Coordinates of C-alpha atoms in Angstrom, one line a residue:
X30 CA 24.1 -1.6 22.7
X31 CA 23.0 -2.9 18.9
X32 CA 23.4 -0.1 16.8
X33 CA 19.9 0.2 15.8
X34 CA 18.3 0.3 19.1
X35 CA 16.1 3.5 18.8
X36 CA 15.5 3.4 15.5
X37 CA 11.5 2.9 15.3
X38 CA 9.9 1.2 12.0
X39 CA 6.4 1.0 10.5
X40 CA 6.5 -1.5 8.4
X41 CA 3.7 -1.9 5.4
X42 CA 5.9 -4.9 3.9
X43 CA 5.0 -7.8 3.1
X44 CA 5.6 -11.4 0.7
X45 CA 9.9 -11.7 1.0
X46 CA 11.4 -8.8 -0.6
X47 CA 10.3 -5.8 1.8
X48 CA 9.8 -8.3 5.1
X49 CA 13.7 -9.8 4.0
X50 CA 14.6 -6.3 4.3
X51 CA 13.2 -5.0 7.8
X52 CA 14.0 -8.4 9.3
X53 CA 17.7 -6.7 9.1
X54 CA 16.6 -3.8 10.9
X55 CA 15.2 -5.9 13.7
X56 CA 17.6 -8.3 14.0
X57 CA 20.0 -4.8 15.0
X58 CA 18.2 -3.7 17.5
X59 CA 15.1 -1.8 15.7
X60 CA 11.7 -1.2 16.7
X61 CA 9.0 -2.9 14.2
X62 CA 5.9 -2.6 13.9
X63 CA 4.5 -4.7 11.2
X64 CA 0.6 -3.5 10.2
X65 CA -1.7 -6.8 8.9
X66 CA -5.4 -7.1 8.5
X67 CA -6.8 -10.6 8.8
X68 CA -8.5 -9.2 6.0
X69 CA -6.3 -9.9 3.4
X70 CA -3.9 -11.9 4.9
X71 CA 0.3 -11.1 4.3
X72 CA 1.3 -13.9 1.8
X73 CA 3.8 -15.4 3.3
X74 CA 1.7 -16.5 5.9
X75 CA -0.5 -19.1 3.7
X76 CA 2.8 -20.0 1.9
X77 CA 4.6 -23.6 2.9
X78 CA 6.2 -25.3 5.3
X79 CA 4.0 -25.2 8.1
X80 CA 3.9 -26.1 11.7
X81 CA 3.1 -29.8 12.5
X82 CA -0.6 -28.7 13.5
X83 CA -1.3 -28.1 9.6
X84 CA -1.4 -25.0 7.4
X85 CA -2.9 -21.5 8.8
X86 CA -1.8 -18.0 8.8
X87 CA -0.2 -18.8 12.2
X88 CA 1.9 -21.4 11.0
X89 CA 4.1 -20.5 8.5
X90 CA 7.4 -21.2 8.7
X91 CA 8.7 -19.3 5.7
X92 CA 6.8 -16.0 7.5
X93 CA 8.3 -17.1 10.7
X94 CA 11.6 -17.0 9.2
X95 CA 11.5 -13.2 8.3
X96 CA 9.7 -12.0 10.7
X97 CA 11.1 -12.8 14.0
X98 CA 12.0 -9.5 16.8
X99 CA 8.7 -8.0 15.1
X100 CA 5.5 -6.3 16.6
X101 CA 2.7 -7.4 14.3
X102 CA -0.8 -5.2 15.0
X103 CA -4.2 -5.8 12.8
X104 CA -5.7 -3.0 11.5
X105 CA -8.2 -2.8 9.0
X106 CA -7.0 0.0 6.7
X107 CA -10.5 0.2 4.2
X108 CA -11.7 1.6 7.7
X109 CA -12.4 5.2 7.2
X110 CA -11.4 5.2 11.3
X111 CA -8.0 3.7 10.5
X112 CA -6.0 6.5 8.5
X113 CA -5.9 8.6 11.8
X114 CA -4.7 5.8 13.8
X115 CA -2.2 4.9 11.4
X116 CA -1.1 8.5 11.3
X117 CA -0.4 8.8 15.5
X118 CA 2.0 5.6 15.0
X119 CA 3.5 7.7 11.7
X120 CA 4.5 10.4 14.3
X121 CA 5.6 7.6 16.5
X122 CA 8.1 6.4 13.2
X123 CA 11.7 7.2 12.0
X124 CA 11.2 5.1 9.0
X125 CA 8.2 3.5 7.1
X126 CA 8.6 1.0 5.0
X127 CA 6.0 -0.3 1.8
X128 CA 6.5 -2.5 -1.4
X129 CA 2.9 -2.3 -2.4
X130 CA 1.8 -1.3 -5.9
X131 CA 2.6 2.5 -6.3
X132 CA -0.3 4.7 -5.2
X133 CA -1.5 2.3 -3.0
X134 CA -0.6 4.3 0.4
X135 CA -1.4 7.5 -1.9
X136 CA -4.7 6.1 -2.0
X137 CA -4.7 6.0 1.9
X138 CA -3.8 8.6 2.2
X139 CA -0.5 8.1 3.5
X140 CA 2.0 8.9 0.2
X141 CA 5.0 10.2 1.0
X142 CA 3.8 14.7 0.9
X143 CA 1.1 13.1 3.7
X144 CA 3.7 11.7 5.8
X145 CA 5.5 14.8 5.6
X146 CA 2.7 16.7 7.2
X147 CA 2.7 14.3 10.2
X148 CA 6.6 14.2 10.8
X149 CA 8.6 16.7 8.5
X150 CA 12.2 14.3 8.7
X151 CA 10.1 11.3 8.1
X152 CA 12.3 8.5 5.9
X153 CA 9.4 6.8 3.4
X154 CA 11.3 3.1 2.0
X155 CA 9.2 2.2 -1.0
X156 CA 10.5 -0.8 -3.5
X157 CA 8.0 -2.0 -6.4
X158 CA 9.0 -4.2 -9.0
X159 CA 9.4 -1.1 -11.6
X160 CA 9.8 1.7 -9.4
X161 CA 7.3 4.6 -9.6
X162 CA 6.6 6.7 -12.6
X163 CA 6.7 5.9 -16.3
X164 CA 4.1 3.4 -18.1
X165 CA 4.5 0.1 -17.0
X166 CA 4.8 1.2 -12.9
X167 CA 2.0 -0.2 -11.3
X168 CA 1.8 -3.9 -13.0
X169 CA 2.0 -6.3 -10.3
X170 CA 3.7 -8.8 -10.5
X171 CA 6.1 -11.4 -8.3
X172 CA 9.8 -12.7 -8.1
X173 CA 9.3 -14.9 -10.7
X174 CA 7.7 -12.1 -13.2
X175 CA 11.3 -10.0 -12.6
X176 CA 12.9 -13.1 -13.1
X177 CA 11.7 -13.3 -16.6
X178 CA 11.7 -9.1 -17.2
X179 CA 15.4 -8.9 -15.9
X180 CA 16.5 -11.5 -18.4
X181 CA 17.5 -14.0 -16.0
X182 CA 14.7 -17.1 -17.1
X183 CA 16.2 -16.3 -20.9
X184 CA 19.5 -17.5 -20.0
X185 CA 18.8 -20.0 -16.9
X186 CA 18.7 -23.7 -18.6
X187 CA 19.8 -25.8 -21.3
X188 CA 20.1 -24.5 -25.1
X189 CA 17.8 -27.2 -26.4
X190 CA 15.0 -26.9 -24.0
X191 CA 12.8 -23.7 -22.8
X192 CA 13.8 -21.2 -20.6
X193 CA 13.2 -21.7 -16.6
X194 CA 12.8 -19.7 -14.3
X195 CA 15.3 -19.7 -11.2
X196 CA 14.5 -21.5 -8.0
X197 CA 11.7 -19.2 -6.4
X198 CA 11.5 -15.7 -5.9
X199 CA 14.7 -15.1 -7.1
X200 CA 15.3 -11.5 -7.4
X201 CA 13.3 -10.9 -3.9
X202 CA 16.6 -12.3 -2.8
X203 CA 18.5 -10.0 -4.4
X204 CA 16.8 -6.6 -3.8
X205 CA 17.6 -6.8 0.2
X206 CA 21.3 -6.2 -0.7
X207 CA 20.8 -2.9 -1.9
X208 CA 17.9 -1.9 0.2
X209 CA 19.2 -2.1 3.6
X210 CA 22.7 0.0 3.1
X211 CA 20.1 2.5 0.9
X212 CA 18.1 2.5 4.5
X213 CA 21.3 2.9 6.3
X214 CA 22.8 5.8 4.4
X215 CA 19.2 7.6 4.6
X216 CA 19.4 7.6 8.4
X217 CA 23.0 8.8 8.0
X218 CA 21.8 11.7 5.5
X219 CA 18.4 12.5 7.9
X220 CA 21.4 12.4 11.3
X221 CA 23.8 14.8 9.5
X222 CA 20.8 17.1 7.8
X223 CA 17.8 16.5 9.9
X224 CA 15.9 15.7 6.6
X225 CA 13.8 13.0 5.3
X226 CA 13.2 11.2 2.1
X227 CA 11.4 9.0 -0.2
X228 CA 13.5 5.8 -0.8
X229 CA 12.2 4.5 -4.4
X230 CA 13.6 1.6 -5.3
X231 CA 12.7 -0.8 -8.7
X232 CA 13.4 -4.3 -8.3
X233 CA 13.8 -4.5 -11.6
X234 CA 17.1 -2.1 -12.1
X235 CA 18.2 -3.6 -8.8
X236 CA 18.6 -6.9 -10.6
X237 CA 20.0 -5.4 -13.5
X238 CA 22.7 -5.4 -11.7
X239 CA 23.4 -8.8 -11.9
X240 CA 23.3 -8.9 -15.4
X241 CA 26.2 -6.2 -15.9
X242 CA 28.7 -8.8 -17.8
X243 CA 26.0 -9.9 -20.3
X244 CA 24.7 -6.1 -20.9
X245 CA 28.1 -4.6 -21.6
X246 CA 28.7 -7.6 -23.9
X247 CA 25.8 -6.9 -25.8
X248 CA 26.5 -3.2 -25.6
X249 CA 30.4 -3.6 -26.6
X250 CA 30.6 -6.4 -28.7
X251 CA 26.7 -7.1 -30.2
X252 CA 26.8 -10.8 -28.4
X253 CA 23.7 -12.3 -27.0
X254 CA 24.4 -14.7 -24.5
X255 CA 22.0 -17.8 -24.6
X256 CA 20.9 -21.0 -22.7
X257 CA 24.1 -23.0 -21.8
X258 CA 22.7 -25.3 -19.1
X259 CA 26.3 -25.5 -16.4
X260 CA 28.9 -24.8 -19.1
X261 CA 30.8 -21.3 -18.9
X262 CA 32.6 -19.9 -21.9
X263 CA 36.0 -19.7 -20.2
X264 CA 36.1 -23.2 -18.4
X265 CA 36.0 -26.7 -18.9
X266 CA 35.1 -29.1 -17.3
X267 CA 32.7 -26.8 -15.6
X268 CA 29.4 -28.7 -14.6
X269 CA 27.7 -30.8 -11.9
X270 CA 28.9 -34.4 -11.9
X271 CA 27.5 -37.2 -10.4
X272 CA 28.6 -39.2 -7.2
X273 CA 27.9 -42.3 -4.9
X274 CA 24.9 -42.6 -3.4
X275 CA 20.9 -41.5 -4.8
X276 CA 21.0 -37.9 -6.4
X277 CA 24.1 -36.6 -5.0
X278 CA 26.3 -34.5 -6.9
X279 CA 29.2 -32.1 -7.2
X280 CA 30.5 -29.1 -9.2
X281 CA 33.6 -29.2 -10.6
X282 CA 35.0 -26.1 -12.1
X283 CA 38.6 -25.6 -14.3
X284 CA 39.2 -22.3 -15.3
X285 CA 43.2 -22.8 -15.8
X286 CA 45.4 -25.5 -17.3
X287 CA 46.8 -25.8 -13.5
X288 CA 43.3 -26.5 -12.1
X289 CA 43.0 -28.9 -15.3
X290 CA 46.2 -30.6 -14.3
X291 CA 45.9 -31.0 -10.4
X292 CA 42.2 -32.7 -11.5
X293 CA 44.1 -34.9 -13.6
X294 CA 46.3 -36.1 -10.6
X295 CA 43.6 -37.0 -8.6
X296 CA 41.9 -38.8 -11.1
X297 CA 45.2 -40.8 -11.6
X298 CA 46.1 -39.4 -14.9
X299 CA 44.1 -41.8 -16.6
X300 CA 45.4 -42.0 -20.5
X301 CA 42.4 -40.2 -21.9
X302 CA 43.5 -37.0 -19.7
X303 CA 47.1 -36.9 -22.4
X304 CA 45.1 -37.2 -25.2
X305 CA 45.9 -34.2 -27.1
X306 CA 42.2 -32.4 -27.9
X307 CA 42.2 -32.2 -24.0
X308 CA 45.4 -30.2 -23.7
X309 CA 44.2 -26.7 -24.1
X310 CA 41.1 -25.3 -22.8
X311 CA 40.1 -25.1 -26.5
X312 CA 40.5 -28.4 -27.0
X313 CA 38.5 -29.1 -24.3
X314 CA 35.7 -26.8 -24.9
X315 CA 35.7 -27.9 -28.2
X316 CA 35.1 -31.9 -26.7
X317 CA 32.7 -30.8 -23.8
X318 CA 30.2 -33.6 -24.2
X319 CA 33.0 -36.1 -24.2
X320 CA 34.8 -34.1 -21.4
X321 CA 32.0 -34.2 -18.9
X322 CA 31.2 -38.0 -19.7
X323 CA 34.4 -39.5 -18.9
X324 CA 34.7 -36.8 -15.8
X325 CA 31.0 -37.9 -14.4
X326 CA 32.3 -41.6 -15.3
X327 CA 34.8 -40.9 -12.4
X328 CA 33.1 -38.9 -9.7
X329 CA 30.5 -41.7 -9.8
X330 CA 32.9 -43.8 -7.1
X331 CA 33.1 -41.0 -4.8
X332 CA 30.9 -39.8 -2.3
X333 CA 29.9 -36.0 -3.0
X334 CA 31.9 -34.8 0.3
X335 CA 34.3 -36.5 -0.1
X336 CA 35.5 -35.9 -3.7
X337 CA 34.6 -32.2 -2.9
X338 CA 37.2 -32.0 0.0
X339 CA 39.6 -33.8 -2.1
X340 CA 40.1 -31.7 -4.8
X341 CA 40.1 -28.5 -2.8
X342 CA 43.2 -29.7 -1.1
X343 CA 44.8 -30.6 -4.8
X344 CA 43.4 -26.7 -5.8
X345 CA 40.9 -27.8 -7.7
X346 CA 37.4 -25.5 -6.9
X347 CA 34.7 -28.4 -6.2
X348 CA 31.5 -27.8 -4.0
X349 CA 28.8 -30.6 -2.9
X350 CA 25.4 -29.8 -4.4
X351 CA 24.2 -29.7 -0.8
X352 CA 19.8 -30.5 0.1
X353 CA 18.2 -28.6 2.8
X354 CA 19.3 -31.9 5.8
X355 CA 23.4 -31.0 4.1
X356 CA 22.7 -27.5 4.8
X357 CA 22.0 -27.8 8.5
X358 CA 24.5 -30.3 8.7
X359 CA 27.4 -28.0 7.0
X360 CA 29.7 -27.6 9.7
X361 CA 30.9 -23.5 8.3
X362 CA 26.8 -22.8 8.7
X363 CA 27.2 -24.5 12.1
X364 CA 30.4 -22.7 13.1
X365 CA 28.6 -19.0 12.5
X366 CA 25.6 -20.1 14.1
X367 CA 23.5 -19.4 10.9
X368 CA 20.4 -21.0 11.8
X369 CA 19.0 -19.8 14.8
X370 CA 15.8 -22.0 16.7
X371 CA 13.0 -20.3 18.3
X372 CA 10.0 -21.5 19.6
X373 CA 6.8 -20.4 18.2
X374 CA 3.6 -20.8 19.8
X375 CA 2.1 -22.5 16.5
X376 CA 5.1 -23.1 14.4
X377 CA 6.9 -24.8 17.2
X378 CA 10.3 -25.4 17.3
X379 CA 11.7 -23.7 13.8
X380 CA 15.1 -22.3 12.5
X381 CA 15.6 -18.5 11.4
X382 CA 18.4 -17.2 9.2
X383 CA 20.6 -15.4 11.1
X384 CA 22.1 -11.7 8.7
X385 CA 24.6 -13.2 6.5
X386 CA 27.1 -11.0 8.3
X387 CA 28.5 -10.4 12.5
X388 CA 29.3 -7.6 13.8
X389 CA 32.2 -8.2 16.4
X390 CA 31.2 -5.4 18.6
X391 CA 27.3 -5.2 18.3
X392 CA 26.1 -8.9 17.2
X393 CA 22.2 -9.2 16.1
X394 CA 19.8 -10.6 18.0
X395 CA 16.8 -12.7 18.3
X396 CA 14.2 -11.7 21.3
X397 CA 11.1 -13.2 20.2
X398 CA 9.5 -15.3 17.3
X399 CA 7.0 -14.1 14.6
X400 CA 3.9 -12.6 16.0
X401 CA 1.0 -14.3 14.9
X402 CA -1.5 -11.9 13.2
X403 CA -2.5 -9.2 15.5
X404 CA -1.0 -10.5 18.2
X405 CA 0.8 -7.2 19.7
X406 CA -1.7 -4.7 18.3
X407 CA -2.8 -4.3 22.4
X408 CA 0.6 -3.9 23.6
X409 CA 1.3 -1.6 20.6
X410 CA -1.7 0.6 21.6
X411 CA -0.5 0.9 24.9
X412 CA 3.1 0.9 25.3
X413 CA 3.7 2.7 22.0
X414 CA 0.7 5.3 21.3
X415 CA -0.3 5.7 25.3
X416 CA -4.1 4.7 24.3
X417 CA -6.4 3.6 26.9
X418 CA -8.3 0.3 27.6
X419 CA -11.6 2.3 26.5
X420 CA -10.0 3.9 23.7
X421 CA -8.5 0.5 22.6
X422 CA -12.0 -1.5 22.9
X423 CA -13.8 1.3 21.3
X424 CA -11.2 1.0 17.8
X425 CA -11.9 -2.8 18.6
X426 CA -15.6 -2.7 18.6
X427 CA -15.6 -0.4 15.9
X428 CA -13.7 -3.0 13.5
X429 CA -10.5 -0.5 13.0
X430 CA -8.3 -3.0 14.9
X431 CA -7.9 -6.3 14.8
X432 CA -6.7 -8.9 17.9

């Protein structure tokens, strides 16, 4: 049995963070039951790749990809009709989950005191970028915004140049971490007490937590660490280096003299490796631009895998700079069966990300693709809240829900 099977969601989530975060749940063996309104579409679902038939809200492979093993029903929550149908699946739920603006499902009616009314050990999992309370709470904002507020853009780049942000929603990535043991130990607290809470989680002190080193060093010692572009304080050579072939590259990091010297040996111990202001890690920091010259003048011959491999048997820590064709071609990704195809009825043929870890007892699993937007809200009503056909064509007709 997967250990989540049972465990029924309603899920409010959407963009990467929150879906990222129930797409765990699923993937175990949860019940989810996303809410949508063609209304105002989930973001994800007008964000690239798409399916070879073009862009639509159907076709989104980066939705697809966190969103597989879900139930996804339209309902049109400004619908004065829809808070009382929201509220028989609330009864239905374990767990709801929401990372909208705080006060938005206060607004609805639904906060967390509302919920309570419904189901008394109800478990409310609610992550903003701030958190709630205090005076900045409800600015919106995305990854890129925390990014910036976490400190992260001030330090990503090079010392001459301004600061940039990291590679896409970054801290969305993050958050997930933390969220789905939080989740976990919740379900734990409400199976040992048989009560409920409200989950509040910032994505801002979330990613804080990421910045530890640099905030004690500031704390302790009054440094402020800046732009540095691939160079770390306690390493050298430490960078990206070029290699055969067009814009392939590979890391190369020394952290002790031994690293230093079994690079050396590979490179043939060419005479400019004796010289003496390369000796110490000193010396070499202090003769960095030279340093990653010469070394990039070398790993130029190579081809990217290859040099990798090569120093990692000599004990020297190397890794390809890998595009998105080397990541599906990586044969470790292979071996754990990371990417997992599915068909999807507009997508087509597409890969999901598979949890990063594997249970040896209780593996995840993938049932079905992504539901296009409203596409179980029928099934939903009948297998789930035991509603009629009349009763189902009647919210229809009405414009609560949408199919």
């Amino acid at each position: 049995m997967r250990p989540l099977a049972g465990l029924n969601v309603l899920d409010f989530c959407w963009v990467a963070v929150g879906p990222m975060t129930t797409s765990y749940l699923a993937e175990y063996g949860a019940t989810v039951v996303r809410v949508e309104s063609k209304r105002r579409p989930e973001t994800l679902r007008n964000a690239p790749p798409f399916g070879s038939q073009g862009s639509s809200v159907n076709r989104s492979g980066y939705f697809a990809n966190y969103n597989a093993n879900k139930y996804g029903i339209g309902v049109n929550m400004v619908h004065p009709q829809a808070r009382d149908f929201v509220k028989r699946l609330v009864a239905w739920a374990d767990l709801v989950t929401e990372n909208f603006t705080p006060g938005t499902l206060e607004d609805w009616g639904l906060g967390y005191e509302d919920l309570r009314q419904i189901k008394p050990d109800i478990i409310l999992f609610s992550t903003s970028m701030l958190g709630r309370g205090g005076p900045y709470s409800k600015q919106p904002g995305f990854g890129a915004v925390l990014a910036s507020l976490s400190g992260m853009t001030g330090l990503t780049g090079w010392p001459d140049r301004m600061p940039t942000n990291p590679y896409g929603a970054y801290t969305d990535f993050l958050v997930p971490r933390f969220t789905v043991p939080t989740i976990l130990a919740a379900l734990d607290y409400r199976r040992r007490t048989g009560r409920g809470q409200h989950l509040d989680f910032s994505q801002l002190e979330v990613s804080l937590q990421f910045m530890a080193p640099l905030l004690l060093d500031y704390t302790l010692n009054g440094r402020e660490r800046d732009r540095k572009g691939n160079r770390h304080p306690a390493a050298a050579p430490h960078g990206v280096y070029p290699c055969r072939g067009e814009d392939r590259w590979c890391t190369i990091a020394c952290e002790t003299d031994a690293e230093w010297e079994a690079l050396c040996r590979v490179m043939g111990s060419p005479p400019w490796t004796q010289e003496e202001r390369f000796a110490t890690l000193l010396g070499r920091k202090g003769h960095e631009d030279e340093l990653d010259n010469l070394v990039g003048q070398w790993t130029e011959g190579w081809e990217a895998r290859d040099l990798m491999q090569t120093l990692q048997q000599a004990g020297v820590p190397a890794g390809v700079v890998q595009t998105t064709q080397d990541l599906f071609d990586d044969p470790q990704l292979r071996h754990r069966g990371h990417f997992v195809f599915m068909d999807h009825p507009e997508v087509g043929r597409h890969p999901v990300q598979r949890s990063e870890f594997r249970l040896s007892a209780a593996p995840g699993e993938f049932r079905h693709a992504a539901p296009t937007l409203g596409q179980h809200t029928a099934q939903v009503c009948k297998e789930i809240l035991n509603m009629s056909e009349d009763e189902i064509a009647a919210l229809t007709a009405a414009g609560v829900l949408e199919e």
